[in-house]
PDB file of N, CA, C and O in Angstrom:
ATOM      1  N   UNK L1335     104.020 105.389 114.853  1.00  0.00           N
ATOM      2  CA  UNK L1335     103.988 104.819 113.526  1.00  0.00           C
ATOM      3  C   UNK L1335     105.344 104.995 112.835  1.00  0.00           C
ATOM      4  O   UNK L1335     105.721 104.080 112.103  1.00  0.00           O
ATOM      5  N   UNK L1336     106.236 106.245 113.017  1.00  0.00           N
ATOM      6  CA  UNK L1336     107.269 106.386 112.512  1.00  0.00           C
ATOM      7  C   UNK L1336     108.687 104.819 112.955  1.00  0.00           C
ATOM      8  O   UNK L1336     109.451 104.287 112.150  1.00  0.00           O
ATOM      9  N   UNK L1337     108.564 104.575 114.184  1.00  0.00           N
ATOM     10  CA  UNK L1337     109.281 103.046 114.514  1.00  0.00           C
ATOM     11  C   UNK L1337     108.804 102.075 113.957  1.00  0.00           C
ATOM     12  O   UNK L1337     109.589 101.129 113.904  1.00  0.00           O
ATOM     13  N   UNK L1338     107.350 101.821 113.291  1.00  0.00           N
ATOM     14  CA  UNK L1338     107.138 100.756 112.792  1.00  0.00           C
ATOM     15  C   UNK L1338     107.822 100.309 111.074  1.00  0.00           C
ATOM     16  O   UNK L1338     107.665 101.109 110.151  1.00  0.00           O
ATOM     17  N   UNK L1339     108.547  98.984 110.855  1.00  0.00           N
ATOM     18  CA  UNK L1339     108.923  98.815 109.976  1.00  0.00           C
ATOM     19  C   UNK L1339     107.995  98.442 108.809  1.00  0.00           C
ATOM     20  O   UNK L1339     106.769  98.529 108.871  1.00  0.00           O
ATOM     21  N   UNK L1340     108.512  98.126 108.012  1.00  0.00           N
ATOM     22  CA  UNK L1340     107.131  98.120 106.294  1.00  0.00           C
ATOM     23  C   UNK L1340     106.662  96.612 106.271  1.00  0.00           C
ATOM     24  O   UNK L1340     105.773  96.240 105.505  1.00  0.00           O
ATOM     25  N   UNK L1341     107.246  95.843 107.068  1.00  0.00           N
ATOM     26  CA  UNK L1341     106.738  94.361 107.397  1.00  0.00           C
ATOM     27  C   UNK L1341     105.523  94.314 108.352  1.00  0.00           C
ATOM     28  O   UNK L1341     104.658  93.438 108.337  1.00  0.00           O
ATOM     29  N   UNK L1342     105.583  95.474 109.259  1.00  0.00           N
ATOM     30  CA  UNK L1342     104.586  95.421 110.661  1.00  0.00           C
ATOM     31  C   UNK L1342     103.331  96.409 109.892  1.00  0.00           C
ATOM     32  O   UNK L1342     102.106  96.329 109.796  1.00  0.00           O
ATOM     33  N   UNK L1343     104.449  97.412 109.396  1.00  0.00           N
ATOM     34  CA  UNK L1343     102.656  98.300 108.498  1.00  0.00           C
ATOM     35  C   UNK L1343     102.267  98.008 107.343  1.00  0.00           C
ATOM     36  O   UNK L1343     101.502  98.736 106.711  1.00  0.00           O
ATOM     37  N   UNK L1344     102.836  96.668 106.809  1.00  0.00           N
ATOM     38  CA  UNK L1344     101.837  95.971 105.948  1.00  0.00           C
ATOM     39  C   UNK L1344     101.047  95.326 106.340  1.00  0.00           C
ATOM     40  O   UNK L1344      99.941  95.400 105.804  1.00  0.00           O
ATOM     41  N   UNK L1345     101.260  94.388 107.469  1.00  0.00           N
ATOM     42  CA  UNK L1345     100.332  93.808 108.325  1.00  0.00           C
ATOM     43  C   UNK L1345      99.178  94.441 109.137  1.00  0.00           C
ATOM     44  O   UNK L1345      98.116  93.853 109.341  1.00  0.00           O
ATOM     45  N   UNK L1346      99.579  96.177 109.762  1.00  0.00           N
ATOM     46  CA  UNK L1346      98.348  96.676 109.886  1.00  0.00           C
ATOM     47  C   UNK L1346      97.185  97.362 109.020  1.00  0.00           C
ATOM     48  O   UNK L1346      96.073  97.796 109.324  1.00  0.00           O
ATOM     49  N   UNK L1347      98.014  97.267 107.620  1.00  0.00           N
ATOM     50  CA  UNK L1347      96.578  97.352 106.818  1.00  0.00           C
ATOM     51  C   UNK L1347      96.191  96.455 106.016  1.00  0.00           C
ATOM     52  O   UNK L1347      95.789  96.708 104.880  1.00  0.00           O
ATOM     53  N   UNK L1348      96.284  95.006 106.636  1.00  0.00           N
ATOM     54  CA  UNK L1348      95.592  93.953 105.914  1.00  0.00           C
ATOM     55  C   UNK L1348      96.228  93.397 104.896  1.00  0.00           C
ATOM     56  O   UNK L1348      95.982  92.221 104.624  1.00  0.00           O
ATOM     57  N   UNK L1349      97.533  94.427 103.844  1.00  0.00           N
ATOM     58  CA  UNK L1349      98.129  93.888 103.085  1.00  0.00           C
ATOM     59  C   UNK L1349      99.052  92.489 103.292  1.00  0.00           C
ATOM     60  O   UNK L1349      99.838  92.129 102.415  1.00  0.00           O
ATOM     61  N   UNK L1350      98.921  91.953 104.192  1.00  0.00           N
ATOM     62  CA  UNK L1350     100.262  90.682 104.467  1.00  0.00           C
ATOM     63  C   UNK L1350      99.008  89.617 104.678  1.00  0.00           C
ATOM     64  O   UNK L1350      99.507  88.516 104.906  1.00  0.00           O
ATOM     65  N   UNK L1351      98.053  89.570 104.683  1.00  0.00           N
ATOM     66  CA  UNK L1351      97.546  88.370 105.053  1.00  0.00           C
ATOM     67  C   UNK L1351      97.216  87.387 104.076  1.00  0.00           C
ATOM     68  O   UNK L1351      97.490  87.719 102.923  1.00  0.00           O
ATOM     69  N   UNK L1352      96.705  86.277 104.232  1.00  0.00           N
ATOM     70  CA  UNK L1352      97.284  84.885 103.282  1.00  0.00           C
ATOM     71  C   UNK L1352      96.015  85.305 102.348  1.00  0.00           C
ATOM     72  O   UNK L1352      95.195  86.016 102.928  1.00  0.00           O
ATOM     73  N   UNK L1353      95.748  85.003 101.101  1.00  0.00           N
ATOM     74  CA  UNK L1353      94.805  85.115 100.330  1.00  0.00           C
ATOM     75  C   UNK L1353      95.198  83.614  99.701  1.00  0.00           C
ATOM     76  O   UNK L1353      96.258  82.989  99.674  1.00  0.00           O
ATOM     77  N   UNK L1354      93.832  83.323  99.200  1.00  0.00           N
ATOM     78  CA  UNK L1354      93.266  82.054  98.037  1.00  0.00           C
ATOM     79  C   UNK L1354      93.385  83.059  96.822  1.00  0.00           C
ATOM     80  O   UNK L1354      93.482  84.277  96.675  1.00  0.00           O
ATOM     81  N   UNK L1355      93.304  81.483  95.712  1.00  0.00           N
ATOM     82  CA  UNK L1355      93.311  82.237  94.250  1.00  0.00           C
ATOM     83  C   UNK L1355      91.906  83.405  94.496  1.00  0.00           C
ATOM     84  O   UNK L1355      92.011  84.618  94.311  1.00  0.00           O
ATOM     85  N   UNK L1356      91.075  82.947  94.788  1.00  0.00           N
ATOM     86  CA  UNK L1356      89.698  83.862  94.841  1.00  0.00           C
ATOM     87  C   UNK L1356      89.935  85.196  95.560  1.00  0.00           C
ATOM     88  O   UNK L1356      89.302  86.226  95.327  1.00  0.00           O
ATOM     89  N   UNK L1357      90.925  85.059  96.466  1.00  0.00           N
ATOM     90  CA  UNK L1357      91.077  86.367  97.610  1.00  0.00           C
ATOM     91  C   UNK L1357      91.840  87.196  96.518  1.00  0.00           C
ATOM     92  O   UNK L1357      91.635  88.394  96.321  1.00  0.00           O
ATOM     93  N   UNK L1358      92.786  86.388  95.796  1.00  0.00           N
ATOM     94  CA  UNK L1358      93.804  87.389  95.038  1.00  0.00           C
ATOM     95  C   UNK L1358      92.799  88.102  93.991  1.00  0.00           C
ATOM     96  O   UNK L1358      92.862  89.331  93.971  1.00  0.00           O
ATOM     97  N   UNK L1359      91.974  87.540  93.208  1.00  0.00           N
ATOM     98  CA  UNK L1359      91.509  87.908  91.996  1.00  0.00           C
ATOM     99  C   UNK L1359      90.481  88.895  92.387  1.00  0.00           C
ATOM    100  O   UNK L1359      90.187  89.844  91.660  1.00  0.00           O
ATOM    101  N   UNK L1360      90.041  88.714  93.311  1.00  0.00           N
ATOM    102  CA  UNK L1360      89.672  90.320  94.743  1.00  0.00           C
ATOM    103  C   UNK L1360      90.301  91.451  94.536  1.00  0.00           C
ATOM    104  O   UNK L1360      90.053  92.533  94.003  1.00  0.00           O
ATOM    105  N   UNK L1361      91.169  90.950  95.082  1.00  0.00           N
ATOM    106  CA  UNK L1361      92.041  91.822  95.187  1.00  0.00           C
ATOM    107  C   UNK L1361      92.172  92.893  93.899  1.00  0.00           C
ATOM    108  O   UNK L1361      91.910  94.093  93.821  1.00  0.00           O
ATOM    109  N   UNK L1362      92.760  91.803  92.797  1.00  0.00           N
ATOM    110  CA  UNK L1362      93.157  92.588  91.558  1.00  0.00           C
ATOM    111  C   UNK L1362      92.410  93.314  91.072  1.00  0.00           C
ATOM    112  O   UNK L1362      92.758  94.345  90.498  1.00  0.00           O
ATOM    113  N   UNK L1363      91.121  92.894  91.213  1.00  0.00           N
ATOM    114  CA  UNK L1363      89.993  92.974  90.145  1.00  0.00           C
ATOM    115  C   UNK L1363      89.216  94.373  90.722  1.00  0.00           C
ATOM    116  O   UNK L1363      88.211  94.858  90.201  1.00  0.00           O
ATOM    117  N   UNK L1364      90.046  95.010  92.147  1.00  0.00           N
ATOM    118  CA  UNK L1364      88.736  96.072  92.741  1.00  0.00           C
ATOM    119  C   UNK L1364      87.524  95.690  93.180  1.00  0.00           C
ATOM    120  O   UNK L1364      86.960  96.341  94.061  1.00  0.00           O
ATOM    121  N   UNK L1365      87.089  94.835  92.751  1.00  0.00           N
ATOM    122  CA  UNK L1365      85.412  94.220  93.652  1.00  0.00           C
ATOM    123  C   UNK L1365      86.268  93.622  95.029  1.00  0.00           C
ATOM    124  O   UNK L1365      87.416  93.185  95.113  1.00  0.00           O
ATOM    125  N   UNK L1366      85.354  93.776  95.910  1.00  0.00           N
ATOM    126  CA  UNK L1366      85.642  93.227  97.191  1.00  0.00           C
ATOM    127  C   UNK L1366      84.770  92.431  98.087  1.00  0.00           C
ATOM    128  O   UNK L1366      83.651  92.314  97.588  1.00  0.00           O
ATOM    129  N   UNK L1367      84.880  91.889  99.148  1.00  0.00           N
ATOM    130  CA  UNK L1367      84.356  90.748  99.609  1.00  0.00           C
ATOM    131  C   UNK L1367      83.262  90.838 100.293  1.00  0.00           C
ATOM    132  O   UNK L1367      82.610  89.823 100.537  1.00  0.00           O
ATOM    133  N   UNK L1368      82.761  92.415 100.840  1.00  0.00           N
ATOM    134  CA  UNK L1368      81.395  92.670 100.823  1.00  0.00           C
ATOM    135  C   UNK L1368      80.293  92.391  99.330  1.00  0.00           C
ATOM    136  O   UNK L1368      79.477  91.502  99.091  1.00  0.00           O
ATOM    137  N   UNK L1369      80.640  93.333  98.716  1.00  0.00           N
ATOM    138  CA  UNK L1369      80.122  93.409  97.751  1.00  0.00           C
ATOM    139  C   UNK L1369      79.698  91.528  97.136  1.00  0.00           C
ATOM    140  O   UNK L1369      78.577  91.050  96.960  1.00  0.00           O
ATOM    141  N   UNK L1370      80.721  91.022  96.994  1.00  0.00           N
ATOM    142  CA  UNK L1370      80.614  89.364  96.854  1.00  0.00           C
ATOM    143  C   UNK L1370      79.474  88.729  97.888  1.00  0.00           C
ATOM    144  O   UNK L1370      78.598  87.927  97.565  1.00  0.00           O
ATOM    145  N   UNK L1371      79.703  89.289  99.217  1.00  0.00           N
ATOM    146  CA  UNK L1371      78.370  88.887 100.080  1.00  0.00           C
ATOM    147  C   UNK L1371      76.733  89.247  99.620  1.00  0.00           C
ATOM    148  O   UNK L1371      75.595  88.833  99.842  1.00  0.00           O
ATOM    149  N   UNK L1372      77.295  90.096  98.988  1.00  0.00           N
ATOM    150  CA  UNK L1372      75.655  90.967  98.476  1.00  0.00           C
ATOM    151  C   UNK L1372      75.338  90.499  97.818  1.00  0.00           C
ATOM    152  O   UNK L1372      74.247  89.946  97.958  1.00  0.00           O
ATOM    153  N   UNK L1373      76.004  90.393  96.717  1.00  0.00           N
ATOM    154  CA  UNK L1373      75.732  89.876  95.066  1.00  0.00           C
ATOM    155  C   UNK L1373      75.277  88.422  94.984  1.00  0.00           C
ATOM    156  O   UNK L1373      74.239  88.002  94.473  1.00  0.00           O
ATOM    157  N   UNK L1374      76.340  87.667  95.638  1.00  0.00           N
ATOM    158  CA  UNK L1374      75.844  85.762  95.724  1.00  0.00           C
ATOM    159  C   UNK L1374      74.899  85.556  96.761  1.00  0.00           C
ATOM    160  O   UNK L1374      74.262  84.505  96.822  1.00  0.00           O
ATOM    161  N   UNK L1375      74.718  86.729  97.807  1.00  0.00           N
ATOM    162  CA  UNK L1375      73.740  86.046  99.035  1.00  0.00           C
ATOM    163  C   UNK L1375      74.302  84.676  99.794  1.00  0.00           C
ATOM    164  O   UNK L1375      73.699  83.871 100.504  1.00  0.00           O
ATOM    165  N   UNK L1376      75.871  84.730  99.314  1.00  0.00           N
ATOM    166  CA  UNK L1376      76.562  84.037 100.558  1.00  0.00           C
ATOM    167  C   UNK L1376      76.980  84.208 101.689  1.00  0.00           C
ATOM    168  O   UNK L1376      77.568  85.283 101.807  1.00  0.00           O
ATOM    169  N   UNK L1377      76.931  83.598 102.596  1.00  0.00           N
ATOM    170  CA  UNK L1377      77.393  84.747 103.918  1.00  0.00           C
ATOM    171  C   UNK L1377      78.774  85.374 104.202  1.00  0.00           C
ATOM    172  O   UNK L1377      79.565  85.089 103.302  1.00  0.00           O
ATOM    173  N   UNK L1378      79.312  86.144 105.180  1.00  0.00           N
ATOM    174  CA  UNK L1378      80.139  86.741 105.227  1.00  0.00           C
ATOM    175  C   UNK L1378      81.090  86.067 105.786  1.00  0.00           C
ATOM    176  O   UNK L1378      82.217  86.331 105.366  1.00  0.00           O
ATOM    177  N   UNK L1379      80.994  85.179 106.702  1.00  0.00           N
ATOM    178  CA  UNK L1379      81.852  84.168 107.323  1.00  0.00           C
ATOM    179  C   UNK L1379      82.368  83.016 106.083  1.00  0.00           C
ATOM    180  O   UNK L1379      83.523  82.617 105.935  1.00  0.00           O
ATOM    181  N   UNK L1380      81.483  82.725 105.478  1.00  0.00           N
ATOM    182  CA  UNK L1380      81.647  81.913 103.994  1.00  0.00           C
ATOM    183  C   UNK L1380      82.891  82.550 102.519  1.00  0.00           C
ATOM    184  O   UNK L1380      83.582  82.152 101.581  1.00  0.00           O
ATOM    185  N   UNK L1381      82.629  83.288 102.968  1.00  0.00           N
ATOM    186  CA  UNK L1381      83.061  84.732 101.431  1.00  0.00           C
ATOM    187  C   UNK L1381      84.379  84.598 102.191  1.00  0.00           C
ATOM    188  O   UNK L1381      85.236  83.881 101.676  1.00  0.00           O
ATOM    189  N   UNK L1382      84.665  85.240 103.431  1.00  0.00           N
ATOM    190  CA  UNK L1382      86.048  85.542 104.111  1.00  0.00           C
ATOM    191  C   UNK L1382      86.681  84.194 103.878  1.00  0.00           C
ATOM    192  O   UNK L1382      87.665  84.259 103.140  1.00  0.00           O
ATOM    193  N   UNK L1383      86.354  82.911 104.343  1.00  0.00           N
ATOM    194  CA  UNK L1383      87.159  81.956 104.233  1.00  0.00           C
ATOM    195  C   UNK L1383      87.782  81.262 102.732  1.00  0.00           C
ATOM    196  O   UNK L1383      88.769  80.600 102.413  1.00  0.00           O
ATOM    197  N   UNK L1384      86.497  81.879 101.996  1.00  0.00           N
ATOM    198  CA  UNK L1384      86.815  81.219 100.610  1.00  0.00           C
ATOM    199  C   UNK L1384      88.156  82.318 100.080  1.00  0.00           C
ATOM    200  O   UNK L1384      89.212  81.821  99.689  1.00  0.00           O
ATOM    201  N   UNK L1385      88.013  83.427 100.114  1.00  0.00           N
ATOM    202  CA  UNK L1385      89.394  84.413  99.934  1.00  0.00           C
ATOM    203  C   UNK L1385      90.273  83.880 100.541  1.00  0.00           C
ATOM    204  O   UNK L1385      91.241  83.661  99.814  1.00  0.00           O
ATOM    205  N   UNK L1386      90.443  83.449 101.905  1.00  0.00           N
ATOM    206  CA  UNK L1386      91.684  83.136 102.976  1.00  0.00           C
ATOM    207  C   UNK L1386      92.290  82.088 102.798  1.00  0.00           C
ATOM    208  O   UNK L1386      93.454  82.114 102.400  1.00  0.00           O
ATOM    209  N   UNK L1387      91.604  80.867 103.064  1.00  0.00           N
ATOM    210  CA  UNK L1387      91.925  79.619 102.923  1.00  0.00           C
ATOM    211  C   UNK L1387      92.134  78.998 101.433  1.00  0.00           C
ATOM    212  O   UNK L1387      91.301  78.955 100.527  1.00  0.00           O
ATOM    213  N   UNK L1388      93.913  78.378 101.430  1.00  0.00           N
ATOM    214  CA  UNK L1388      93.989  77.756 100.382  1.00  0.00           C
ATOM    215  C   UNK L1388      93.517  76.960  99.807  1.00  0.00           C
ATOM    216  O   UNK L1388      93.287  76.907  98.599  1.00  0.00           O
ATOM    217  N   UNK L1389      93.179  75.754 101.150  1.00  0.00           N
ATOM    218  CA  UNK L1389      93.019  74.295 101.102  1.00  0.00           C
ATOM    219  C   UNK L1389      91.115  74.445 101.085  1.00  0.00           C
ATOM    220  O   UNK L1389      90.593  73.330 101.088  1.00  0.00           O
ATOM    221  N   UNK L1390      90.251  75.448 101.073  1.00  0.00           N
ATOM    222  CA  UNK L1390      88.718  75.620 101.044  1.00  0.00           C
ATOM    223  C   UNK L1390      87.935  75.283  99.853  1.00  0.00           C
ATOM    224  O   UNK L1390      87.634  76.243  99.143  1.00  0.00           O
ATOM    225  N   UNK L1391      87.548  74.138  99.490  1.00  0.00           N
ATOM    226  CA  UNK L1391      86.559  73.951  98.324  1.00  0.00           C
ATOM    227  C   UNK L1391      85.282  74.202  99.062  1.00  0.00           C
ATOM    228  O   UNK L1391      85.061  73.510 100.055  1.00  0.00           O
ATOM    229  N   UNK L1392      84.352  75.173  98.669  1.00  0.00           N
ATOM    230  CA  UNK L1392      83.207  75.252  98.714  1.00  0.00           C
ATOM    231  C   UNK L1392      82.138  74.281  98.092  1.00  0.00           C
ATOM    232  O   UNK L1392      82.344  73.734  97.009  1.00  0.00           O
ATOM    233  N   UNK L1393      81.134  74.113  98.726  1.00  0.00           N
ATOM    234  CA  UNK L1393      79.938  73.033  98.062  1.00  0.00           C
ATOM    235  C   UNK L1393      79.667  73.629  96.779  1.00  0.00           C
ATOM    236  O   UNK L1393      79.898  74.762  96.355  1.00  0.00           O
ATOM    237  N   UNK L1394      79.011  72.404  96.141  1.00  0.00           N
ATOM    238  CA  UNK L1394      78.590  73.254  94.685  1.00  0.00           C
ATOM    239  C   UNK L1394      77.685  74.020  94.255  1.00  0.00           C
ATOM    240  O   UNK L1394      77.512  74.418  93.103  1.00  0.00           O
ATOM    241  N   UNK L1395      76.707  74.374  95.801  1.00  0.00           N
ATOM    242  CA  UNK L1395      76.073  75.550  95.246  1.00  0.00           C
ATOM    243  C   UNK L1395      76.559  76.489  95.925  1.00  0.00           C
ATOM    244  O   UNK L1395      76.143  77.586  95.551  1.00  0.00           O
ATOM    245  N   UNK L1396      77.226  76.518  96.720  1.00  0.00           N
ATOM    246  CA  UNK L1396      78.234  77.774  97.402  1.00  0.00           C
ATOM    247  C   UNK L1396      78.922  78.576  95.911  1.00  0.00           C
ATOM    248  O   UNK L1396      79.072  79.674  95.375  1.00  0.00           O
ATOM    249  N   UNK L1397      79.162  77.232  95.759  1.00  0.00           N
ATOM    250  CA  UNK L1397      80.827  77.635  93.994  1.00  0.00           C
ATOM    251  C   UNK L1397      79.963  78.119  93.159  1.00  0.00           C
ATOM    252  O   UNK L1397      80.397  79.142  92.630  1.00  0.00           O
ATOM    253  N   UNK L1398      78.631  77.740  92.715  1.00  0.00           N
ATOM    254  CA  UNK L1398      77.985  78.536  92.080  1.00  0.00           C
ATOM    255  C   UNK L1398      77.403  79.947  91.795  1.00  0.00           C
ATOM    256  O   UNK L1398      77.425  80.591  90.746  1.00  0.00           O
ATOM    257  N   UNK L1399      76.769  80.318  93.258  1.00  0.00           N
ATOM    258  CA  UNK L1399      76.424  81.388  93.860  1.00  0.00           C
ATOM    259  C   UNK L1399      77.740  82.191  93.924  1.00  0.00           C
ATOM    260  O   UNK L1399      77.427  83.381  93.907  1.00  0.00           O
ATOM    261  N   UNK L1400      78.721  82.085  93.973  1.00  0.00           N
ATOM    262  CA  UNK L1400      79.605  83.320  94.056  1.00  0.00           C
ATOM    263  C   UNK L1400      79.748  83.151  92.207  1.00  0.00           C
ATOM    264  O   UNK L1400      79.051  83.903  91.525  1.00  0.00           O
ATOM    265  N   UNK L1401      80.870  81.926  91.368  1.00  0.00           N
ATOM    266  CA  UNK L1401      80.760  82.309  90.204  1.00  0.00           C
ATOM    267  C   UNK L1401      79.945  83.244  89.117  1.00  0.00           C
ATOM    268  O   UNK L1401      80.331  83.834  88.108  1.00  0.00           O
ATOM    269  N   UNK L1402      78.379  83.103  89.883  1.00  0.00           N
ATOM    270  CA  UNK L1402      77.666  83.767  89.552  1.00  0.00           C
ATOM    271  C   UNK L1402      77.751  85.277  89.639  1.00  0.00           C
ATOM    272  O   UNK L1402      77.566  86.068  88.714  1.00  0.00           O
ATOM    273  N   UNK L1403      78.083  85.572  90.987  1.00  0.00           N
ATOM    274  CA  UNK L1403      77.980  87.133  91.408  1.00  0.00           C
ATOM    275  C   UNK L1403      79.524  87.723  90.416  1.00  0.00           C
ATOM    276  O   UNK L1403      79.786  88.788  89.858  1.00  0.00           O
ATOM    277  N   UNK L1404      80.213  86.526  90.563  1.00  0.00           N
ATOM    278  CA  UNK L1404      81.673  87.058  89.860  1.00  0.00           C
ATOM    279  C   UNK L1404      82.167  87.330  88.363  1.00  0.00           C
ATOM    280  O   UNK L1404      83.232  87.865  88.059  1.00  0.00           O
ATOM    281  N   UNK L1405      80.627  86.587  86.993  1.00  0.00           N
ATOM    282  CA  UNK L1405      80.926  86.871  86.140  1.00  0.00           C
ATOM    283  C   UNK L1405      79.899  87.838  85.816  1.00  0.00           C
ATOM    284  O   UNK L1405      79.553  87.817  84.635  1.00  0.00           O
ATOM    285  N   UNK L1406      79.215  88.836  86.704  1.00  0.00           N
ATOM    286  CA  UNK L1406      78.714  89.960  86.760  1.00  0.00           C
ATOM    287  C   UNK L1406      79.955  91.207  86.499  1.00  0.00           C
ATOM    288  O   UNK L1406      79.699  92.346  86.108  1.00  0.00           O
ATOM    289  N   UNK L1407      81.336  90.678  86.820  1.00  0.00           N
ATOM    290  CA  UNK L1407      82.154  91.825  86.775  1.00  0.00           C
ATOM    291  C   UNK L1407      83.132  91.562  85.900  1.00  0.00           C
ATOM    292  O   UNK L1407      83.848  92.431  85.402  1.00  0.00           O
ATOM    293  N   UNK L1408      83.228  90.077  85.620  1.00  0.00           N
ATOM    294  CA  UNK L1408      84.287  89.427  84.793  1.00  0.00           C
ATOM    295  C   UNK L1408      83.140  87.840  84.069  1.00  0.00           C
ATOM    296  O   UNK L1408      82.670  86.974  84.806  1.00  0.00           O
ATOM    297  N   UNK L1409      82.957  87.884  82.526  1.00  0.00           N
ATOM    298  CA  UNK L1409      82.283  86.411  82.536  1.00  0.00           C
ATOM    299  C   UNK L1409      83.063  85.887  81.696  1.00  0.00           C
ATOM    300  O   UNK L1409      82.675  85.097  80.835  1.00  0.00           O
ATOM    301  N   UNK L1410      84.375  86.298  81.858  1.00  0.00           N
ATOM    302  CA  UNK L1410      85.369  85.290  81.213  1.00  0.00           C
ATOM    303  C   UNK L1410      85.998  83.953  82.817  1.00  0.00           C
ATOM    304  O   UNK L1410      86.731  82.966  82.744  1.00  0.00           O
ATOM    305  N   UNK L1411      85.292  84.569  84.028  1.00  0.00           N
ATOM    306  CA  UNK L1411      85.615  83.499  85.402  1.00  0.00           C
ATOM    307  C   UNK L1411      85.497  82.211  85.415  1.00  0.00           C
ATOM    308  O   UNK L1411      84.352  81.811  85.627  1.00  0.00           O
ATOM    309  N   UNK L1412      86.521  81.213  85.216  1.00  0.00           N
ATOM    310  CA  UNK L1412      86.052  79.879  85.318  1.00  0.00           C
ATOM    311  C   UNK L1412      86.366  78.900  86.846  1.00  0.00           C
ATOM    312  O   UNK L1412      87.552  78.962  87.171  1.00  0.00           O
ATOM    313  N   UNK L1413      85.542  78.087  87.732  1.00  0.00           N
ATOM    314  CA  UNK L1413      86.182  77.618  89.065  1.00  0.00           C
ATOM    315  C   UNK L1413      87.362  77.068  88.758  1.00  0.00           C
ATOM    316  O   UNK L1413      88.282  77.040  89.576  1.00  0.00           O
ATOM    317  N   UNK L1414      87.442  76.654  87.746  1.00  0.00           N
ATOM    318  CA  UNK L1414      89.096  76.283  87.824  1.00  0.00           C
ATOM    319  C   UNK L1414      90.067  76.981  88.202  1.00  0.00           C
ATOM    320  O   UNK L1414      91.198  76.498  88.159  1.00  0.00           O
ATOM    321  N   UNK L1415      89.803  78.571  88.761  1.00  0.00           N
ATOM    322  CA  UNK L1415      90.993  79.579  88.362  1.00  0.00           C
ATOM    323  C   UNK L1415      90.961  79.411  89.817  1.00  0.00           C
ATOM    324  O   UNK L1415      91.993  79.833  90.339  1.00  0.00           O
ATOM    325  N   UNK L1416      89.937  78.835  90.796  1.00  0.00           N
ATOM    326  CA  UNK L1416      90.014  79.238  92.085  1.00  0.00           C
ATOM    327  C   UNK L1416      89.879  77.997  92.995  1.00  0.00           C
ATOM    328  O   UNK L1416      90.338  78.092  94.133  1.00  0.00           O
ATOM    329  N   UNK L1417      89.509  77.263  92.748  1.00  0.00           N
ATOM    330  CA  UNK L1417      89.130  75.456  93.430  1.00  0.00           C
ATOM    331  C   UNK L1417      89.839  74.370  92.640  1.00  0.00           C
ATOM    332  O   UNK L1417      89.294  74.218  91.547  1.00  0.00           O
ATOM    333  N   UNK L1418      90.475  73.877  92.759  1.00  0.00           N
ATOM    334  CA  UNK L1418      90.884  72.269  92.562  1.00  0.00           C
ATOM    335  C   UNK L1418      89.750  71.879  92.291  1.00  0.00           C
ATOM    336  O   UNK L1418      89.068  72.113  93.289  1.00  0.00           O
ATOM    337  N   UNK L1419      89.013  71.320  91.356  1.00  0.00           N
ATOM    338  CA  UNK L1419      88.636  70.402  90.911  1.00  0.00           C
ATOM    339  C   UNK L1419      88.501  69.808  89.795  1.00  0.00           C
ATOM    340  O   UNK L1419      87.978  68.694  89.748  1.00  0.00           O
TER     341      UNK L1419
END
């Protein structure tokens, strides 16, 4: 670990990977993307991509079901902050 540079051991703890507006506001906010699985009863394969992927609009009851779980921690959340539409 001591040869590895701060580019390679950001990447082994997850810090370098691509986030969506939704992944970032994750991020910031301390709630995390389990917890988001629990709360909306969206799945986990669903939740991961909506954080990851820029270009990911979710259906509108997908976008609902999480908004929902998300102004449990914040209900100032609007989809605009996280989907194009």
């Amino acid at each position: 670990m001591d040869n590895m540079s701060s580019k390679e051991m950001i990447y082994m703890w997850g810090l370098g990977k691509k986030r969506s507006p939704l992944g970032k506001w994750i991020d910031r906010s301390g709630y995390n993307q389990e917890d988001l699985v629990k709360t909306s009863g969206v799945s986990r394969n669903t939740i991961s991509k909506a954080c990851s992927d820029q270009e990911y609009i979710p259906s509108t009851i997908i976008m609902k079901k999480i908004l929902k779980a998300l102004r449990e921690v914040d209900s100032s959340v609007r989809a605009d902050q996280f989907w194009d539409i």
